Amino acid sequence: MTFEPARLGQSRSDLAEALRSLRKRAGRTQTWLARRCSMSQTKVSNIESGKLTPAVVDVELILEALGVDDPAAAQILDLVRTANTEWQDHWSSRRRGLDKKQNELGRLEAVATEFRFFLLSAITGLLATPDYVRASIADVPGDQSKTIAKKLERPSVLYDSSKSFTFLLMEQAVRWPLLPPLAMAVQLDRLASVSRIPNVRLGVIPLAGRIPEMPLNTFRVYDRRLATVETGTGALILRDHRDVNAYREDFERYESYAVFGDECRELLNEWSVLFTRQRE
């Protein structure tokens, strides 16, 4: 399947039209199809009207019920995978206002219960000090006071005991000098503090020894429903269960190289001291 960002928004309507056409050609009603797939008729209607993006498993059930064989089935499954992928470019996000993005993240954090963050080159807002938050968006023009305020509100979710968080930070993410040395030392102390929250696991992958992996992107996985992957110009939002599971598996491999608990805090303290000495 060729990846074309411009097609992502159109794929849902293409998928809806294709599934509707297949059902009609088969001479079946929505009620019949819903019964065969153990769905409600309303769900089938919403899929065929483009109001609802179906999961891959939903489409697989529909194709099986309608007796659709390759290569038509393969083309439909390509469409559903694209329909479950969203592209959010940085420029559009900035035009809408970064505070809107914070609202979206807040809603996602409210409904998800299991969070996995792989941080390749920077510290996420949930772990950041106010100075780090401000520095992370310093290149964005205009008044960002609303965005900063919302970013500083979001870490309260870490104290919700019904949720679990695992953060994996590469050493370069922790030590990248985004701030002056003393402020960086404070940021590292913040990481050590968060690592003591009972429902938070915070690990660091040190750049020592052999790591036979080559991570390319920062990514986050929310439950089994969603993965987000950051690039230099935007982010991919992936809902296909195969994509989400692939990133969960990647996360588990990277997790095996991380240090946690006291060993992690010892490293953070060592690096914090180095930043403090730079100021002397």
Short mmCIF file of C-alpha atoms in Angstrom, two decimals:
data_model
loop_
_atom_site.label_atom_id
_atom_site.label_comp_id
_atom_site.label_asym_id
_atom_site.label_seq_id
_atom_site.Cartn_x
_atom_site.Cartn_y
_atom_site.Cartn_z
CA MET A 1 0.00 0.00 0.00
CA THR A 2 1.38 3.42 -0.94
CA PHE A 3 1.28 5.99 1.83
CA GLU A 4 -0.18 9.27 0.66
CA PRO A 5 -0.98 11.74 3.48
CA ALA A 6 -3.37 13.66 1.26
CA ARG A 7 -5.50 10.52 0.85
CA LEU A 8 -5.97 9.81 4.54
CA GLY A 9 -8.96 12.09 4.95
CA GLN A 10 -10.66 10.69 1.84
CA SER A 11 -10.17 7.02 2.66
CA ARG A 12 -13.10 6.79 5.10
CA SER A 13 -15.61 7.88 2.46
CA ASP A 14 -13.98 5.61 -0.14
CA LEU A 15 -14.24 2.69 2.28
CA ALA A 16 -17.88 3.48 3.09
CA GLU A 17 -18.80 3.61 -0.58
CA ALA A 18 -16.95 0.37 -1.37
CA LEU A 19 -18.60 -1.58 1.46
CA ARG A 20 -22.04 -0.22 0.57
CA SER A 21 -21.55 -1.22 -3.07
CA LEU A 22 -20.39 -4.71 -2.15
CA ARG A 23 -23.46 -5.29 0.02
CA LYS A 24 -25.85 -4.06 -2.65
CA ARG A 25 -24.20 -6.16 -5.35
CA ALA A 26 -24.60 -9.17 -3.08
CA GLY A 27 -28.32 -8.37 -2.79
CA ARG A 28 -28.21 -8.14 1.00
CA THR A 29 -29.83 -5.67 3.40
CA GLN A 30 -28.11 -3.86 6.24
CA THR A 31 -30.25 -5.83 8.69
CA TRP A 32 -29.09 -9.15 7.20
CA LEU A 33 -25.45 -8.07 7.27
CA ALA A 34 -25.69 -6.79 10.83
CA ARG A 35 -27.13 -10.12 11.99
CA ARG A 36 -24.43 -12.14 10.20
CA CYS A 37 -21.64 -9.98 11.69
CA SER A 38 -23.13 -9.70 15.20
CA MET A 39 -23.40 -5.93 14.82
CA SER A 40 -26.29 -3.54 15.21
CA GLN A 41 -28.00 -2.28 12.08
CA THR A 42 -27.13 1.24 13.25
CA LYS A 43 -23.43 0.37 13.25
CA VAL A 44 -23.60 -1.02 9.72
CA SER A 45 -25.47 2.11 8.61
CA ASN A 46 -22.88 4.40 10.20
CA ILE A 47 -20.04 2.47 8.55
CA GLU A 48 -21.70 2.68 5.13
CA SER A 49 -22.43 6.40 5.53
CA GLY A 50 -18.86 7.20 6.61
CA LYS A 51 -19.93 8.37 10.07
CA LEU A 52 -17.96 5.57 11.73
CA THR A 53 -14.53 4.25 10.83
CA PRO A 54 -14.68 0.47 11.26
CA ALA A 55 -11.89 -1.55 12.78
CA VAL A 56 -10.09 -4.05 10.57
CA VAL A 57 -11.85 -6.94 12.31
CA ASP A 58 -15.24 -5.37 11.51
CA VAL A 59 -14.39 -5.18 7.81
CA GLU A 60 -13.01 -8.71 7.82
CA LEU A 61 -16.36 -9.94 9.19
CA ILE A 62 -18.28 -7.98 6.55
CA LEU A 63 -16.14 -9.31 3.71
CA GLU A 64 -16.52 -12.87 4.93
CA ALA A 65 -20.31 -12.49 5.28
CA LEU A 66 -20.58 -11.11 1.74
CA GLY A 67 -18.26 -13.78 0.33
CA VAL A 68 -15.75 -11.28 -1.04
CA ASP A 69 -12.54 -12.97 -2.23
CA ASP A 70 -9.10 -11.67 -3.18
CA PRO A 71 -8.08 -9.40 -4.79
CA ALA A 72 -11.15 -7.29 -4.00
CA ALA A 73 -10.86 -8.14 -0.29
CA ALA A 74 -7.19 -7.11 -0.25
CA GLN A 75 -8.04 -3.73 -1.77
CA ILE A 76 -10.76 -3.16 0.83
CA LEU A 77 -8.42 -4.09 3.68
CA ASP A 78 -5.85 -1.62 2.34
CA LEU A 79 -8.57 1.04 2.45
CA VAL A 80 -9.56 0.25 6.03
CA ARG A 81 -5.96 0.43 7.19
CA THR A 82 -5.59 3.86 5.60
CA ALA A 83 -8.93 4.94 7.07
CA ASN A 84 -7.58 4.04 10.51
CA THR A 85 -4.54 6.26 10.01
CA GLU A 86 -4.57 10.01 10.56
CA TRP A 87 -1.86 12.53 9.74
CA GLN A 88 -1.53 15.68 11.88
CA ASP A 89 1.05 18.08 10.49
CA HIS A 90 2.69 20.65 12.77
CA TRP A 91 1.62 23.61 10.65
CA SER A 92 -2.08 22.75 10.83
CA SER A 93 -1.81 22.19 14.58
CA ARG A 94 -0.19 25.57 15.03
CA ARG A 95 -2.83 27.30 12.91
CA ARG A 96 -5.59 25.75 15.01
CA GLY A 97 -3.76 26.64 18.21
CA LEU A 98 -1.58 24.30 20.26
CA ASP A 99 -4.01 24.61 23.17
CA LYS A 100 -6.53 22.67 21.05
CA LYS A 101 -3.99 19.86 20.77
CA GLN A 102 -3.64 19.86 24.55
CA ASN A 103 -7.42 19.50 24.86
CA GLU A 104 -7.32 16.47 22.54
CA LEU A 105 -4.54 14.87 24.57
CA GLY A 106 -6.41 15.58 27.79
CA ARG A 107 -9.53 13.82 26.46
CA LEU A 108 -7.47 10.84 25.35
CA GLU A 109 -5.75 10.63 28.74
CA ALA A 110 -9.15 10.74 30.43
CA VAL A 111 -10.48 7.63 28.68
CA ALA A 112 -7.31 5.50 28.40
CA THR A 113 -6.04 3.48 31.35
CA GLU A 114 -2.70 2.04 30.18
CA PHE A 115 -0.06 4.34 28.75
CA ARG A 116 3.31 3.60 27.15
CA PHE A 117 5.65 6.44 26.18
CA PHE A 118 8.87 5.86 24.26
CA LEU A 119 10.81 9.13 24.31
CA LEU A 120 13.71 9.24 21.89
CA SER A 121 14.98 12.80 22.05
CA ALA A 122 12.92 14.94 24.43
CA ILE A 123 10.93 14.82 27.67
CA THR A 124 7.16 14.66 27.34
CA GLY A 125 4.92 17.32 28.87
CA LEU A 126 3.60 14.93 31.52
CA LEU A 127 7.12 14.77 32.99
CA ALA A 128 8.26 18.34 32.31
CA THR A 129 8.92 21.22 34.66
CA PRO A 130 7.34 24.59 33.85
CA ASP A 131 10.68 25.85 32.48
CA TYR A 132 10.98 22.82 30.19
CA VAL A 133 7.39 23.24 28.99
CA ARG A 134 7.99 26.87 28.07
CA ALA A 135 11.29 26.08 26.33
CA SER A 136 9.74 23.23 24.34
CA ILE A 137 7.40 25.62 22.49
CA ALA A 138 9.59 28.71 22.51
CA ASP A 139 9.90 28.56 18.71
CA VAL A 140 6.13 28.83 18.20
CA PRO A 141 5.12 32.43 17.42
CA GLY A 142 2.34 34.21 19.24
CA ASP A 143 0.94 34.05 22.75
CA GLN A 144 1.23 30.48 24.02
CA SER A 145 0.02 31.17 27.57
CA LYS A 146 -3.10 28.98 27.13
CA THR A 147 -1.03 26.11 25.80
CA ILE A 148 1.44 26.37 28.68
CA ALA A 149 -1.36 26.47 31.24
CA LYS A 150 -2.99 23.36 29.78
CA LYS A 151 0.36 21.53 29.59
CA LEU A 152 0.92 22.25 33.27
CA GLU A 153 -2.54 20.93 34.18
CA ARG A 154 -2.16 17.58 32.44
CA PRO A 155 0.42 15.91 34.78
CA SER A 156 -2.28 15.60 37.45
CA VAL A 157 -3.45 12.49 35.55
CA LEU A 158 -0.32 10.70 36.79
CA TYR A 159 -1.85 10.56 40.27
CA ASP A 160 -4.98 8.73 39.10
CA SER A 161 -4.46 5.28 40.61
CA SER A 162 -6.86 3.70 38.10
CA LYS A 163 -4.31 4.36 35.35
CA SER A 164 -0.83 2.96 34.77
CA PHE A 165 2.06 4.69 33.01
CA THR A 166 5.35 3.39 31.68
CA PHE A 167 7.85 5.93 30.39
CA LEU A 168 11.00 4.86 28.54
CA LEU A 169 13.49 7.66 27.98
CA MET A 170 16.63 7.33 25.93
CA GLU A 171 19.65 8.87 27.64
CA GLN A 172 19.80 11.62 25.03
CA ALA A 173 16.18 12.57 25.77
CA VAL A 174 17.07 13.05 29.43
CA ARG A 175 20.34 14.90 28.89
CA TRP A 176 19.57 17.07 25.86
CA PRO A 177 20.41 20.59 27.17
CA LEU A 178 17.19 22.37 26.25
CA LEU A 179 17.57 24.54 29.37
CA PRO A 180 20.48 26.17 31.23
CA PRO A 181 22.39 23.71 33.46
CA LEU A 182 20.67 24.47 36.77
CA ALA A 183 17.20 24.24 35.20
CA MET A 184 18.18 20.94 33.59
CA ALA A 185 19.24 19.64 37.01
CA VAL A 186 15.80 20.57 38.35
CA GLN A 187 14.18 18.76 35.41
CA LEU A 188 16.13 15.59 36.17
CA ASP A 189 15.10 15.84 39.82
CA ARG A 190 11.50 16.05 38.60
CA LEU A 191 11.95 12.77 36.70
CA ALA A 192 13.31 11.08 39.80
CA SER A 193 10.34 12.34 41.80
CA VAL A 194 7.78 11.10 39.27
CA SER A 195 9.45 7.68 39.24
CA ARG A 196 8.28 7.20 42.84
CA ILE A 197 4.57 7.53 42.02
CA PRO A 198 3.12 4.03 42.62
CA ASN A 199 1.35 3.64 39.24
CA VAL A 200 4.27 5.08 37.24
CA ARG A 201 7.23 3.10 35.90
CA LEU A 202 9.96 5.39 34.62
CA GLY A 203 12.98 3.86 32.97
CA VAL A 204 16.05 5.20 31.23
CA ILE A 205 17.90 3.44 28.41
CA PRO A 206 21.57 4.37 28.92
CA LEU A 207 23.89 4.67 25.94
CA ALA A 208 26.25 2.01 27.22
CA GLY A 209 26.96 -1.52 26.13
CA ARG A 210 25.28 -2.97 23.07
CA ILE A 211 21.73 -2.13 22.04
CA PRO A 212 20.86 -4.15 18.91
CA GLU A 213 17.89 -1.91 18.10
CA MET A 214 17.67 1.30 16.08
CA PRO A 215 14.65 3.32 17.24
CA LEU A 216 13.62 5.96 14.72
CA ASN A 217 10.78 7.85 16.38
CA THR A 218 9.18 8.91 19.61
CA PHE A 219 5.89 7.06 20.01
CA ARG A 220 3.05 6.56 22.49
CA VAL A 221 0.60 3.69 22.90
CA TYR A 222 -2.77 4.15 24.60
CA ASP A 223 -4.28 0.86 25.78
CA ARG A 224 -4.69 -1.32 22.68
CA ARG A 225 -6.71 1.28 20.83
CA LEU A 226 -4.25 3.85 19.53
CA ALA A 227 -0.59 4.58 18.80
CA THR A 228 0.90 7.94 17.89
CA VAL A 229 4.23 8.26 16.11
CA GLU A 230 6.08 11.57 15.89
CA THR A 231 8.07 12.67 12.86
CA GLY A 232 9.95 15.87 12.11
CA THR A 233 6.89 17.49 10.53
CA GLY A 234 3.91 15.95 12.29
CA ALA A 235 2.44 12.85 13.85
CA LEU A 236 0.77 9.68 12.61
CA ILE A 237 -2.28 8.51 14.54
CA LEU A 238 -2.66 4.74 14.11
CA ARG A 239 -5.79 2.80 15.05
CA ASP A 240 -5.30 -0.40 13.08
CA HIS A 241 -4.80 -3.15 15.68
CA ARG A 242 -1.84 -4.52 13.73
CA ASP A 243 -0.05 -1.18 13.92
CA VAL A 244 -0.88 -0.71 17.59
CA ASN A 245 0.32 -4.23 18.45
CA ALA A 246 3.54 -3.68 16.46
CA TYR A 247 4.37 -0.63 18.58
CA ARG A 248 3.49 -2.47 21.78
CA GLU A 249 5.95 -5.18 20.77
CA ASP A 250 8.61 -2.57 19.96
CA PHE A 251 8.03 -1.02 23.37
CA GLU A 252 8.52 -4.35 25.13
CA ARG A 253 11.86 -4.86 23.38
CA TYR A 254 13.11 -1.37 24.27
CA GLU A 255 11.90 -1.88 27.83
CA SER A 256 14.35 -4.76 28.23
CA TYR A 257 17.28 -2.33 27.81
CA ALA A 258 16.02 0.18 30.41
CA VAL A 259 16.93 0.57 34.05
CA PHE A 260 14.21 1.33 36.59
CA GLY A 261 13.80 2.12 40.29
CA ASP A 262 16.88 2.94 42.35
CA GLU A 263 19.26 2.20 39.47
CA CYS A 264 17.39 4.69 37.29
CA ARG A 265 17.35 7.32 40.04
CA GLU A 266 21.08 6.88 40.59
CA LEU A 267 21.69 7.67 36.91
CA LEU A 268 19.36 10.67 37.03
CA ASN A 269 21.14 11.98 40.11
CA GLU A 270 24.56 11.47 38.47
CA TRP A 271 23.49 13.46 35.41
CA SER A 272 21.84 16.11 37.58
CA VAL A 273 25.12 16.61 39.44
CA LEU A 274 26.95 17.01 36.14
CA PHE A 275 24.55 19.76 35.11
CA THR A 276 24.97 21.47 38.47
CA ARG A 277 28.76 21.41 38.12
CA GLN A 278 28.51 23.08 34.69
CA ARG A 279 27.11 26.12 36.45
CA GLU A 280 29.96 26.37 38.95
#
